[in-house]
Amino acid sequence: MSWEVVTDLLGLLNYWVVIILMMAGFYVVIAQDNLVKKIVGLNIFQVSVFVFYISMGKVSDGTAPILEEGIEVYSNPLPHVLILTAIVVGVATTALALALVVRINHSYGSIEEDEIQVIEHDEEEIA
Amino acid sequence: MTEKTLLIVVSKILIPLILLFALYVQFHGDFGPGGGFQAGVIFAVAFILYALIFGIRTARKVIPSAVTRTMLALGVLIYGGTGVATMLMGGEYLDYNVLADTVKGGQHIGIFIVEFGVGLTVSSAMITIFYTFSGHVNAELPFRKGDKP
Amino acid sequence: MAATAYYLTRLRNLFAVVMLSGVYSLFAAALYMVLDAVDVAFTEAAVGAGISTVLMLGTLSMTTDKEKVRKKPPLTALILVFMTGGVLVYGTFDMPRYGDPNAPIHQHVANRFIERSGEEVGPPNIVTSVLASYRGYDTLGETAVVFTAAVGVLIIIGRSKDRSMPNAKAVRRREEDDDITHEPSAKEKEDASS
């Protein structure tokens, strides 16, 4: 493999890091039964999307998008705006999810998904 | 108890600085990095630190949850109200140019007010959420199990 | 950062998981800083490493900090994850390279923001002018979402402190469990003796 191909593929490294993080989050969300851990997994997934956006906005030799004399190249400010608001909205929705978990724990006495399903099944049989 | 004393002393020094920094981030966001979202979060962090060290009950005396709930709605109202105000002054919704004689002046006032609304909502939302969560755990100490590393 | 994510998937102790997710957030903030997104790094450091960790610890102290031990590893999930990851990696070969100034994302509206926001809006920080002025509607929506989320939290768990019993069903179940595992209650002893 020639050197050009290797450097060309290195330009895709940021996407691969994002994919690794995203799949880690995805795995936690679908494979774990614990609800708090599922929310942590969703957070990992979320951060990977943020990194994806921000790395798309980066321009080589660019600087932070704050206007200043003598600077020509800025990174793209648009993804920054989108992700900035997404982070704060993300923590607010995470808080909502955690509130739901607390409520589930009040009602079922468990935060494990399979246990909750067993309890629900039992209740259906009684009723 | 010595650790607790240390925490109290350090946090008493830190909390005013955090609040000051939050205000700087809020009102200096036009020129450097910062803005309503960041400032709101940092502002809330100061109160959360206070509540963690001195207990929820003391924190509720400093800033009652009724106040944070009012601020929560007020922030969104300020933001939306700015839009209505620009409409009343002859512009379109959230068109800041009509707020002052010059375009830059109008935009500056508009961004200032809107960012203030955002900061108000975000900080009070975070404090409200924290109060709600910690109100369930224990009235004096925020964490029972979590404080042991 | 990837190592942190890996340990997050493996750990059983939820307290450690929450702490690690704070560390993960801090790494992400450092990464944003390297990628020129100072505003975002700022927010992530305050939100991810600060508030969400505190909220998760609060949740753990109300529920439990130990995860149940599983019997078998979920192989199907692992296969599914690797397949999805493979497809996504295949998709990246058509993506613009990292830092490429000719990437499509830099060709449309962003140039106008960078070139004209100084005259049209004023503030030197382009992120602020886009956030509050060009995309004012969007930010109004985001603020409303934060507001709604806070109201939602209040509705879901804000009031249950006033009720002495959180849920009659759960309490009953807990009492039944107690009867099975612990000593019989005084009433039952009386019944047994009589």
Coordinates of C-alpha atoms in Angstrom, one line a residue:
Chain A
M1 CA 0.0 0.0 0.0
S2 CA 1.5 3.3 -1.0
W3 CA 2.0 6.2 1.5
E4 CA -0.7 8.3 -0.2
V5 CA -3.4 5.8 0.5
V6 CA -2.4 5.5 4.1
T7 CA -2.5 9.3 4.7
D8 CA -5.8 9.4 2.8
L9 CA -7.3 6.8 5.1
L10 CA -5.9 8.6 8.1
G11 CA -8.2 11.5 7.1
L12 CA -11.1 9.2 8.0
L13 CA -9.8 8.4 11.4
N14 CA -12.2 10.8 13.1
Y15 CA -15.2 9.0 11.6
W16 CA -13.9 5.7 12.8
V17 CA -13.4 7.0 16.4
V18 CA -17.0 8.3 16.2
I19 CA -18.2 4.9 15.0
I20 CA -16.4 3.0 17.8
L21 CA -17.9 5.3 20.4
M22 CA -21.3 5.1 18.8
M23 CA -21.3 1.3 18.7
A24 CA -20.1 1.2 22.3
G25 CA -23.1 3.3 23.3
F26 CA -25.4 1.3 21.0
Y27 CA -24.2 -2.0 22.6
V28 CA -24.9 -0.7 26.1
V29 CA -28.4 0.4 25.1
I30 CA -29.5 -2.9 23.5
A31 CA -27.6 -5.4 25.6
Q32 CA -27.8 -4.2 29.1
D33 CA -30.9 -4.6 31.2
N34 CA -30.1 -2.0 33.8
L35 CA -32.0 1.2 33.1
V36 CA -29.4 3.6 34.5
K37 CA -26.8 2.0 32.4
K38 CA -29.0 2.3 29.4
I39 CA -29.1 6.0 30.0
V40 CA -25.3 6.2 30.3
G41 CA -25.2 4.3 27.0
L42 CA -27.5 6.8 25.4
N43 CA -25.1 9.5 26.6
I44 CA -22.1 7.8 25.0
F45 CA -24.1 7.6 21.8
Q46 CA -25.1 11.2 22.1
V47 CA -21.5 12.4 22.6
S48 CA -20.3 10.4 19.6
V49 CA -22.8 12.3 17.5
F50 CA -21.5 15.6 18.9
V51 CA -17.9 14.6 18.1
F52 CA -19.0 13.7 14.6
Y53 CA -20.6 17.2 14.0
I54 CA -17.7 19.1 15.6
S55 CA -15.1 17.1 13.6
M56 CA -17.0 17.8 10.4
G57 CA -16.8 21.6 11.2
K58 CA -13.0 21.6 11.6
V59 CA -11.0 23.2 8.8
S60 CA -7.2 22.5 8.6
D61 CA -5.2 25.4 10.0
G62 CA -8.5 27.1 11.0
T63 CA -9.1 28.7 14.4
A64 CA -12.0 29.1 16.7
P65 CA -14.8 31.1 15.1
I66 CA -14.3 34.4 16.9
L67 CA -13.6 37.3 14.5
E68 CA -10.2 38.9 14.9
E69 CA -7.9 41.0 12.8
G70 CA -5.4 39.1 10.7
I71 CA -7.0 35.7 10.8
E72 CA -8.3 34.4 7.6
V73 CA -9.4 30.8 8.2
Y74 CA -12.1 29.9 10.7
S75 CA -13.6 26.6 11.5
N76 CA -17.3 26.2 10.6
P77 CA -19.4 27.9 13.3
L78 CA -22.7 26.2 12.4
P79 CA -22.1 22.8 13.9
H80 CA -20.9 24.5 17.1
V81 CA -24.2 26.3 17.4
L82 CA -26.2 23.1 16.8
I83 CA -24.2 21.0 19.3
L84 CA -24.0 23.7 21.9
T85 CA -27.8 23.8 22.2
A86 CA -28.0 20.0 21.8
I87 CA -25.8 19.4 24.9
V88 CA -28.0 21.5 27.2
V89 CA -31.1 20.0 25.8
G90 CA -29.4 16.6 26.1
V91 CA -28.8 17.0 29.8
A92 CA -32.4 18.2 30.4
T93 CA -33.8 15.2 28.6
T94 CA -31.4 12.9 30.5
A95 CA -32.8 14.4 33.7
L96 CA -36.3 13.5 32.5
A97 CA -35.2 10.0 31.8
L98 CA -33.6 9.6 35.2
A99 CA -36.8 10.9 36.8
L100 CA -38.7 8.2 34.9
V101 CA -36.2 5.6 36.3
V102 CA -36.8 6.9 39.8
R103 CA -40.5 6.6 39.3
I104 CA -40.2 3.1 37.9
N105 CA -38.2 2.1 40.9
H106 CA -40.9 3.5 43.2
S107 CA -43.6 1.4 41.4
Y108 CA -41.7 -1.8 40.7
G109 CA -38.9 -1.8 43.2
S110 CA -36.4 -2.6 40.5
I111 CA -34.4 -0.9 37.7
E112 CA -33.6 -4.1 35.8
E113 CA -35.7 -4.4 32.7
D114 CA -36.1 -8.2 32.8
E115 CA -37.3 -8.2 36.4
I116 CA -39.8 -5.4 35.6
Q117 CA -41.1 -7.6 32.7
V118 CA -41.5 -10.6 35.0
I119 CA -43.4 -8.4 37.5
E120 CA -45.7 -7.1 34.8
H121 CA -46.3 -10.6 33.5
D122 CA -47.2 -11.8 37.0
E123 CA -49.6 -9.0 37.4
E124 CA -51.3 -9.7 34.2
E125 CA -51.8 -13.3 35.2
I126 CA -53.3 -12.3 38.5
A127 CA -55.7 -9.8 36.8
Chain B
M1 CA -15.3 16.7 60.7
T2 CA -12.0 18.4 59.6
E3 CA -12.7 17.4 56.0
K4 CA -16.1 19.0 56.3
T5 CA -14.5 22.2 57.6
L6 CA -12.1 22.2 54.7
L7 CA -14.9 21.7 52.2
I8 CA -16.9 24.6 53.8
V9 CA -13.9 27.0 53.7
V10 CA -12.9 26.1 50.1
S11 CA -16.5 26.3 48.8
K12 CA -17.1 29.6 50.5
I13 CA -14.2 31.0 48.5
L14 CA -15.1 29.3 45.3
I15 CA -18.9 29.9 45.1
P16 CA -18.6 33.8 44.7
L17 CA -16.0 33.2 42.1
I18 CA -18.1 30.7 40.2
L19 CA -21.1 33.1 40.3
L20 CA -18.9 36.0 39.1
F21 CA -17.5 33.8 36.3
A22 CA -21.0 32.8 35.3
L23 CA -22.0 36.5 35.0
Y24 CA -18.9 37.2 33.0
V25 CA -19.6 34.4 30.6
Q26 CA -23.2 35.6 30.3
F27 CA -22.5 39.2 29.5
H28 CA -19.2 38.7 27.7
G29 CA -20.5 36.1 25.4
D30 CA -20.6 38.4 22.4
F31 CA -16.8 38.9 22.4
G32 CA -15.3 35.7 23.7
P33 CA -16.6 32.2 24.1
G34 CA -19.7 32.1 26.2
G35 CA -23.4 32.8 26.2
G36 CA -26.7 32.1 27.9
F37 CA -26.5 28.3 27.8
Q38 CA -23.0 28.1 29.3
A39 CA -23.6 30.8 31.8
G40 CA -26.9 29.3 33.0
V41 CA -25.2 25.9 33.6
I42 CA -22.3 27.5 35.5
F43 CA -24.7 29.6 37.6
A44 CA -26.6 26.5 38.5
V45 CA -23.4 24.6 39.3
A46 CA -22.6 27.2 42.0
F47 CA -25.9 26.6 43.7
I48 CA -25.6 22.9 43.4
L49 CA -22.1 23.0 45.0
Y50 CA -23.6 25.1 47.8
A51 CA -26.4 22.5 48.3
L52 CA -24.0 19.6 48.3
I53 CA -21.8 21.2 51.0
F54 CA -24.3 22.9 53.2
G55 CA -27.3 20.7 52.7
I56 CA -30.5 21.1 50.7
R57 CA -32.4 22.8 53.4
T58 CA -30.0 25.7 53.6
A59 CA -29.9 26.0 49.8
R60 CA -33.7 26.1 49.7
K61 CA -33.6 29.1 52.0
V62 CA -31.1 30.8 49.8
I63 CA -33.1 30.3 46.6
P64 CA -36.5 28.8 47.2
S65 CA -37.9 26.5 44.6
A66 CA -40.8 28.8 44.0
V67 CA -38.3 31.4 42.8
T68 CA -36.6 29.0 40.5
R69 CA -39.9 27.8 39.1
T70 CA -40.9 31.4 38.4
M71 CA -37.5 32.1 36.8
L72 CA -37.9 29.0 34.7
A73 CA -41.1 30.4 33.0
L74 CA -39.8 34.0 33.0
G75 CA -36.8 33.1 30.9
V76 CA -38.9 31.6 28.1
L77 CA -41.3 34.6 28.4
I78 CA -38.4 37.0 28.0
Y79 CA -37.3 35.3 24.9
G80 CA -40.7 35.0 23.3
G81 CA -41.6 38.5 24.6
T82 CA -38.6 39.9 22.7
G83 CA -40.1 38.5 19.5
V84 CA -43.5 40.0 20.3
A85 CA -41.8 43.4 21.1
T86 CA -40.0 43.5 17.8
M87 CA -43.3 42.7 16.1
L88 CA -45.0 45.6 17.9
M89 CA -42.2 47.9 16.9
G90 CA -42.9 47.1 13.3
G91 CA -40.4 44.4 12.5
E92 CA -40.8 40.7 12.1
Y93 CA -40.8 38.1 14.9
L94 CA -37.3 38.2 16.5
D95 CA -36.1 40.9 14.1
Y96 CA -33.7 42.8 16.4
N97 CA -32.9 45.5 13.9
V98 CA -35.9 47.6 15.0
L99 CA -34.8 47.7 18.7
A100 CA -32.4 50.6 18.1
D101 CA -31.6 53.2 15.5
T102 CA -28.5 51.3 14.1
V103 CA -28.5 47.8 13.0
K104 CA -25.6 46.8 15.2
G105 CA -27.1 48.5 18.2
G106 CA -30.4 46.8 17.7
Q107 CA -28.8 43.4 17.2
H108 CA -26.7 43.9 20.3
I109 CA -29.7 44.7 22.5
G110 CA -31.7 41.9 21.0
I111 CA -28.9 39.3 21.5
F112 CA -28.3 40.6 25.1
I113 CA -31.9 40.2 26.1
V114 CA -32.4 36.9 24.4
E115 CA -29.2 35.4 25.9
F116 CA -30.4 36.7 29.3
G117 CA -33.7 34.8 28.9
V118 CA -31.8 31.7 27.8
G119 CA -29.5 31.9 30.8
L120 CA -32.4 32.4 33.2
T121 CA -34.3 29.4 31.9
V122 CA -31.3 27.1 31.8
S123 CA -30.0 27.9 35.2
S124 CA -33.3 27.7 36.9
A125 CA -34.2 24.5 35.0
M126 CA -31.0 22.9 36.3
I127 CA -31.6 24.1 39.9
T128 CA -35.2 22.9 39.7
I129 CA -34.2 19.5 38.5
F130 CA -31.5 19.2 41.1
Y131 CA -33.9 20.2 43.9
T132 CA -36.5 17.7 42.7
F133 CA -34.0 14.9 42.6
S134 CA -32.3 15.7 46.0
G135 CA -35.6 16.4 47.7
H136 CA -36.3 12.7 47.5
V137 CA -33.1 11.5 48.8
N138 CA -32.6 13.1 52.2
A139 CA -33.4 16.5 53.5
E140 CA -30.0 17.2 55.0
L141 CA -27.5 15.2 53.0
P142 CA -27.9 15.0 49.3
F143 CA -26.4 11.5 49.0
R144 CA -26.6 8.6 51.3
K145 CA -24.8 5.9 49.4
G146 CA -23.0 7.9 46.8
D147 CA -20.7 9.9 49.1
K148 CA -18.5 6.9 49.9
P149 CA -16.0 6.4 47.2
Chain C
M1 CA -11.8 8.2 25.4
A2 CA -12.5 4.9 23.6
A3 CA -10.9 3.0 26.6
T4 CA -13.3 4.8 28.9
A5 CA -16.2 3.9 26.8
Y6 CA -15.0 0.2 26.7
Y7 CA -14.9 0.1 30.5
L8 CA -18.3 1.7 30.7
T9 CA -19.7 -1.3 28.9
R10 CA -18.0 -3.8 31.1
L11 CA -18.4 -2.5 34.7
R12 CA -21.0 -3.8 37.0
N13 CA -20.7 -1.2 39.8
L14 CA -23.0 1.6 38.7
F15 CA -21.3 4.2 40.9
A16 CA -18.1 3.6 39.0
V17 CA -20.0 3.7 35.7
V18 CA -21.4 7.1 36.5
M19 CA -17.9 8.4 37.6
L20 CA -16.4 7.1 34.3
S21 CA -19.1 8.8 32.3
G22 CA -18.0 12.0 33.9
V23 CA -14.5 11.3 32.9
Y24 CA -15.7 10.5 29.4
S25 CA -17.4 13.8 29.2
L26 CA -14.3 15.6 30.2
F27 CA -12.3 13.9 27.5
A28 CA -15.0 14.9 25.0
A29 CA -14.6 18.5 26.2
A30 CA -10.8 18.4 25.6
L31 CA -11.5 17.0 22.2
Y32 CA -13.9 19.8 21.3
M33 CA -11.2 22.3 22.4
V34 CA -8.7 20.7 20.0
L35 CA -11.3 20.8 17.2
D36 CA -11.7 24.6 17.7
A37 CA -15.1 24.5 19.3
V38 CA -14.4 26.5 22.4
D39 CA -18.0 27.3 23.2
V40 CA -19.0 23.6 23.0
A41 CA -16.1 22.5 25.1
F42 CA -17.2 25.0 27.7
T43 CA -20.7 23.7 27.8
E44 CA -19.7 20.0 27.8
A45 CA -17.3 20.5 30.7
A46 CA -19.9 22.2 32.8
V47 CA -22.8 20.0 31.8
G48 CA -21.3 16.6 31.3
A49 CA -18.7 16.5 34.0
G50 CA -20.8 18.6 36.5
I51 CA -24.6 18.4 36.4
S52 CA -25.3 15.1 34.7
T53 CA -22.9 13.3 37.1
V54 CA -24.6 14.8 40.1
L55 CA -28.1 13.9 38.8
M56 CA -27.1 10.3 38.1
L57 CA -25.6 10.0 41.6
G58 CA -28.9 11.3 42.9
T59 CA -30.7 8.7 41.0
L60 CA -28.4 5.9 42.2
S61 CA -28.8 6.9 45.8
M62 CA -32.6 6.6 45.3
T63 CA -32.4 3.3 43.5
T64 CA -29.4 1.0 43.8
D65 CA -25.8 1.2 42.8
K66 CA -25.3 -2.5 42.0
E67 CA -26.2 -4.1 38.7
K68 CA -27.6 -7.6 38.7
V69 CA -25.1 -10.2 37.5
R70 CA -26.2 -11.6 34.1
K71 CA -26.1 -15.3 33.2
K72 CA -25.1 -15.3 29.6
P73 CA -23.4 -12.6 27.4
P74 CA -25.8 -11.2 24.8
L75 CA -24.1 -12.5 21.7
T76 CA -26.9 -11.4 19.3
A77 CA -26.4 -7.8 20.4
L78 CA -22.7 -8.0 19.9
I79 CA -23.1 -9.4 16.3
L80 CA -25.7 -6.7 15.6
V81 CA -23.3 -4.0 16.9
F82 CA -20.4 -5.2 14.8
M83 CA -22.5 -5.5 11.7
T84 CA -23.8 -1.9 12.1
G85 CA -20.3 -0.7 12.8
G86 CA -19.0 -2.4 9.6
V87 CA -21.7 -0.8 7.5
L88 CA -21.0 2.6 8.9
V89 CA -17.2 2.2 8.4
Y90 CA -18.0 1.2 4.8
G91 CA -20.0 4.4 4.5
T92 CA -17.1 6.6 5.7
F93 CA -15.1 5.9 2.5
D94 CA -17.2 8.4 0.6
M95 CA -16.9 11.1 3.3
P96 CA -14.8 14.2 3.0
R97 CA -11.4 13.9 4.7
Y98 CA -10.8 15.4 8.1
G99 CA -10.1 19.2 8.0
D100 CA -10.7 19.4 4.2
P101 CA -11.6 23.1 3.4
N102 CA -13.5 22.0 0.3
A103 CA -15.9 19.7 2.1
P104 CA -19.6 20.3 1.3
I105 CA -20.3 21.5 4.8
H106 CA -18.1 24.5 4.3
Q107 CA -19.6 25.5 0.9
H108 CA -23.1 26.7 1.8
V109 CA -24.4 29.0 4.5
A110 CA -21.3 28.9 6.8
N111 CA -19.3 31.2 4.5
R112 CA -21.9 33.9 4.8
F113 CA -21.9 33.7 8.6
I114 CA -18.1 34.0 8.7
E115 CA -17.9 36.8 6.1
R116 CA -20.9 39.0 6.9
S117 CA -21.9 38.4 10.5
G118 CA -19.4 41.1 11.6
E119 CA -21.5 43.7 9.7
E120 CA -24.9 42.2 9.8
V121 CA -25.0 41.3 13.5
G122 CA -21.9 42.7 15.2
P123 CA -20.5 40.4 17.9
P124 CA -17.0 39.0 17.2
N125 CA -18.1 35.6 18.4
I126 CA -19.7 34.1 15.3
V127 CA -21.2 31.3 17.4
T128 CA -23.2 33.9 19.5
S129 CA -24.5 35.8 16.5
V130 CA -25.6 32.6 14.7
L131 CA -27.1 31.2 17.9
A132 CA -29.1 34.3 19.0
S133 CA -29.8 36.1 15.7
Y134 CA -29.6 34.0 12.5
R135 CA -31.0 30.9 14.2
G136 CA -33.1 32.7 16.8
Y137 CA -36.2 30.6 16.2
D138 CA -34.2 27.4 16.7
T139 CA -32.8 28.7 20.0
L140 CA -36.3 29.7 21.2
G141 CA -37.3 26.1 20.5
E142 CA -34.3 24.7 22.4
T143 CA -35.1 27.0 25.4
A144 CA -38.7 25.7 25.3
V145 CA -37.4 22.1 25.3
V146 CA -35.3 22.8 28.4
F147 CA -38.3 24.4 30.1
T148 CA -40.5 21.5 29.2
A149 CA -38.0 18.9 30.4
A150 CA -37.8 20.7 33.8
V151 CA -41.6 20.8 34.0
G152 CA -41.7 17.1 33.1
V153 CA -39.3 16.2 35.9
L154 CA -41.4 18.2 38.3
I155 CA -44.6 16.4 37.2
I156 CA -43.0 12.9 37.3
I157 CA -41.3 13.0 40.7
G158 CA -41.8 16.5 42.0
R159 CA -44.9 15.8 44.1
S160 CA -44.5 12.3 45.4
K161 CA -42.7 13.6 48.5
D162 CA -46.1 14.9 49.7
R163 CA -47.6 11.5 49.6
S164 CA -46.4 9.3 52.4
M165 CA -46.8 6.1 50.3
P166 CA -45.1 6.3 46.9
N167 CA -47.3 3.6 45.4
A168 CA -49.6 1.3 47.2
K169 CA -48.9 -1.6 44.8
A170 CA -45.1 -1.4 45.3
V171 CA -45.4 -1.2 49.1
R172 CA -47.7 -4.2 49.1
R173 CA -45.2 -6.2 47.1
R174 CA -42.4 -5.2 49.3
E175 CA -44.4 -6.4 52.4
E176 CA -45.1 -9.7 50.7
D177 CA -41.4 -10.2 50.0
D178 CA -40.6 -9.4 53.6
D179 CA -43.0 -12.0 54.8
I180 CA -41.3 -14.7 52.7
T181 CA -37.7 -13.8 53.6
H182 CA -37.9 -12.5 57.1
E183 CA -39.5 -13.5 60.4
P184 CA -43.3 -13.6 60.4
S185 CA -45.1 -10.5 61.8
A186 CA -46.6 -10.4 65.3
K187 CA -50.1 -10.9 64.0
E188 CA -49.1 -14.1 62.2
K189 CA -47.4 -15.4 65.3
E190 CA -50.6 -14.9 67.2
D191 CA -52.5 -16.7 64.5
A192 CA -50.1 -19.6 64.6
S193 CA -50.2 -19.9 68.4
S194 CA -54.0 -19.8 68.7

